[in-house]
PDB file of C-alpha atoms in Angstrom:
ATOM      1  CA  MET A   1       4.752-113.685 -18.864  1.00 65.00           C
ATOM      2  CA  SER A   2       8.407-114.464 -17.676  1.00 78.00           C
ATOM      3  CA  ARG A   3       9.562-114.780 -14.377  1.00 81.00           C
ATOM      4  CA  PRO A   4      12.125-111.535 -14.430  1.00 80.00           C
ATOM      5  CA  GLY A   5       8.987-109.968 -16.166  1.00 83.00           C
ATOM      6  CA  ILE A   6       6.827-109.748 -13.327  1.00 87.00           C
ATOM      7  CA  ILE A   7       9.551-108.612 -11.295  1.00 89.00           C
ATOM      8  CA  TRP A   8      10.449-105.873 -12.768  1.00 89.00           C
ATOM      9  CA  LEU A   9       6.212-105.092 -13.147  1.00 88.00           C
ATOM     10  CA  THR A  10       6.347-105.487  -9.515  1.00 90.00           C
ATOM     11  CA  ILE A  11       9.695-103.405  -9.139  1.00 90.00           C
ATOM     12  CA  ALA A  12       7.906-100.623 -11.095  1.00 89.00           C
ATOM     13  CA  PHE A  13       4.874-101.043  -9.179  1.00 88.00           C
ATOM     14  CA  LEU A  14       6.276-100.445  -6.401  1.00 88.00           C
ATOM     15  CA  ALA A  15       8.215 -97.563  -6.494  1.00 85.00           C
ATOM     16  CA  GLY A  16       5.135 -95.989  -7.972  1.00 82.00           C
ATOM     17  CA  CYS A  17       3.747 -96.548  -5.146  1.00 80.00           C
ATOM     18  CA  VAL A  18       6.197 -94.896  -2.918  1.00 81.00           C
ATOM     19  CA  THR A  19       6.875 -92.746  -5.162  1.00 80.00           C
ATOM     20  CA  THR A  20       3.122 -91.515  -5.464  1.00 74.00           C
ATOM     21  CA  ALA A  21       3.602 -91.849  -1.087  1.00 74.00           C
ATOM     22  CA  LEU A  22       5.940 -89.482  -0.605  1.00 80.00           C
ATOM     23  CA  VAL A  23       6.120 -86.875  -3.508  1.00 79.00           C
ATOM     24  CA  ASN A  24       3.032 -84.577  -2.468  1.00 76.00           C
ATOM     25  CA  VAL A  25       1.446 -82.897  -6.020  1.00 70.00           C
ATOM     26  CA  PRO A  26      -1.369 -81.033  -6.015  1.00 74.00           C
ATOM     27  CA  ARG A  27      -5.136 -82.133  -7.220  1.00 74.00           C
ATOM     28  CA  ALA A  28      -6.503 -79.742 -10.034  1.00 73.00           C
ATOM     29  CA  HIS A  29      -9.784 -77.918  -8.904  1.00 73.00           C
ATOM     30  CA  ALA A  30     -11.405 -75.598 -11.978  1.00 66.00           C
ATOM     31  CA  ASP A  31     -11.936 -72.511 -10.733  1.00 65.00           C
ATOM     32  CA  ALA A  32     -15.506 -70.922 -12.365  1.00 60.00           C
ATOM     33  CA  ALA A  33     -14.448 -67.130 -11.592  1.00 64.00           C
ATOM     34  CA  THR A  34     -12.261 -67.846 -14.782  1.00 68.00           C
ATOM     35  CA  ALA A  35     -14.350 -69.722 -16.788  1.00 71.00           C
ATOM     36  CA  ALA A  36     -15.275 -68.899 -20.253  1.00 79.00           C
ATOM     37  CA  ARG A  37     -18.273 -67.103 -21.383  1.00 88.00           C
ATOM     38  CA  TRP A  38     -19.672 -66.876 -24.677  1.00 93.00           C
ATOM     39  CA  GLU A  39     -21.994 -64.699 -27.060  1.00 95.00           C
ATOM     40  CA  HIS A  40     -23.711 -66.978 -29.488  1.00 94.00           C
ATOM     41  CA  TRP A  41     -25.485 -65.941 -33.416  1.00 91.00           C
ATOM     42  CA  CYS A  42     -27.295 -67.906 -35.016  1.00 90.00           C
ATOM     43  CA  ILE A  43     -28.570 -67.556 -38.866  1.00 87.00           C
ATOM     44  CA  ASP A  44     -30.401 -69.297 -41.710  1.00 84.00           C
ATOM     45  CA  VAL A  45     -28.954 -69.492 -44.870  1.00 84.00           C
ATOM     46  CA  ASP A  46     -30.898 -70.349 -47.540  1.00 80.00           C
ATOM     47  CA  GLY A  47     -28.191 -71.460 -50.818  1.00 73.00           C
ATOM     48  CA  THR A  48     -24.476 -70.562 -50.069  1.00 76.00           C
ATOM     49  CA  PRO A  49     -23.911 -68.108 -47.155  1.00 78.00           C
ATOM     50  CA  LYS A  50     -22.510 -64.777 -48.691  1.00 81.00           C
ATOM     51  CA  ASN A  51     -18.699 -64.657 -48.203  1.00 85.00           C
ATOM     52  CA  GLY A  52     -19.379 -60.950 -46.395  1.00 85.00           C
ATOM     53  CA  ASP A  53     -21.732 -62.215 -43.505  1.00 82.00           C
ATOM     54  CA  LEU A  54     -18.659 -64.431 -42.964  1.00 86.00           C
ATOM     55  CA  GLU A  55     -16.269 -62.050 -43.315  1.00 89.00           C
ATOM     56  CA  LYS A  56     -18.226 -59.667 -40.108  1.00 87.00           C
ATOM     57  CA  ALA A  57     -18.811 -62.147 -38.414  1.00 89.00           C
ATOM     58  CA  GLY A  58     -15.148 -63.155 -38.775  1.00 91.00           C
ATOM     59  CA  ALA A  59     -14.338 -59.253 -38.014  1.00 93.00           C
ATOM     60  CA  GLU A  60     -16.658 -59.109 -35.031  1.00 94.00           C
ATOM     61  CA  GLY A  61     -14.376 -61.567 -32.895  1.00 94.00           C
ATOM     62  CA  PHE A  62     -17.719 -64.997 -34.174  1.00 95.00           C
ATOM     63  CA  GLU A  63     -16.172 -68.010 -34.804  1.00 95.00           C
ATOM     64  CA  LEU A  64     -18.442 -70.931 -36.594  1.00 93.00           C
ATOM     65  CA  VAL A  65     -18.757 -73.482 -34.428  1.00 95.00           C
ATOM     66  CA  SER A  66     -21.804 -75.831 -35.852  1.00 94.00           C
ATOM     67  CA  VAL A  67     -23.080 -75.492 -39.000  1.00 91.00           C
ATOM     68  CA  SER A  68     -27.031 -77.819 -39.522  1.00 89.00           C
ATOM     69  CA  PHE A  69     -28.809 -78.473 -43.159  1.00 86.00           C
ATOM     70  CA  ARG A  70     -32.530 -78.408 -42.971  1.00 80.00           C
ATOM     71  CA  PRO A  71     -33.959 -80.477 -45.941  1.00 81.00           C
ATOM     72  CA  PRO A  72     -37.112 -79.300 -47.933  1.00 79.00           C
ATOM     73  CA  VAL A  73     -40.484 -80.420 -46.901  1.00 78.00           C
ATOM     74  CA  VAL A  74     -41.678 -81.882 -49.749  1.00 80.00           C
ATOM     75  CA  GLN A  75     -45.802 -81.859 -48.898  1.00 78.00           C
ATOM     76  CA  SER A  76     -48.134 -83.843 -52.680  1.00 81.00           C
ATOM     77  CA  GLY A  77     -45.095 -83.481 -54.705  1.00 75.00           C
ATOM     78  CA  ASN A  78     -44.511 -79.581 -53.108  1.00 74.00           C
ATOM     79  CA  SER A  79     -41.702 -78.068 -51.768  1.00 68.00           C
ATOM     80  CA  VAL A  80     -43.109 -76.369 -48.546  1.00 68.00           C
ATOM     81  CA  GLY A  81     -40.697 -74.738 -46.938  1.00 69.00           C
ATOM     82  CA  GLY A  82     -36.928 -75.661 -45.258  1.00 69.00           C
ATOM     83  CA  GLY A  83     -33.636 -76.755 -46.922  1.00 76.00           C
ATOM     84  CA  ALA A  84     -32.268 -73.851 -45.294  1.00 83.00           C
ATOM     85  CA  THR A  85     -28.252 -74.008 -43.466  1.00 86.00           C
ATOM     86  CA  LEU A  86     -28.105 -72.901 -39.882  1.00 87.00           C
ATOM     87  CA  LEU A  87     -24.761 -70.952 -38.704  1.00 90.00           C
ATOM     88  CA  CYS A  88     -24.281 -70.939 -35.293  1.00 93.00           C
ATOM     89  CA  PHE A  89     -20.731 -68.577 -34.568  1.00 95.00           C
ATOM     90  CA  LYS A  90     -19.764 -67.760 -30.592  1.00 96.00           C
ATOM     91  CA  ARG A  91     -17.414 -64.998 -29.516  1.00 95.00           C
ATOM     92  CA  PRO A  92     -16.090 -64.968 -25.578  1.00 93.00           C
ATOM     93  CA  ARG A  93     -17.690 -62.155 -23.900  1.00 89.00           C
TER      94      ARG A  93
END
């Protein structure tokens, strides 16, 4: 970096330090009383979710937040479970 560049960088740094010392900016604090509370609802779906179920969840104020697929469990060449999709929703309380 050239000498004029270092001088301007030093001036900008010092100006920032002086401004911070002179201007009193309040710190932000999280207010526990206004923290959002959520209600959760999860359903297991075999195959494709039915649109009516999804529309009902939306009409009740739920929004989809998680989709998790469980692959089928196979023992001795036979499916013994799994293969479902877990849908989880949330809505404000």
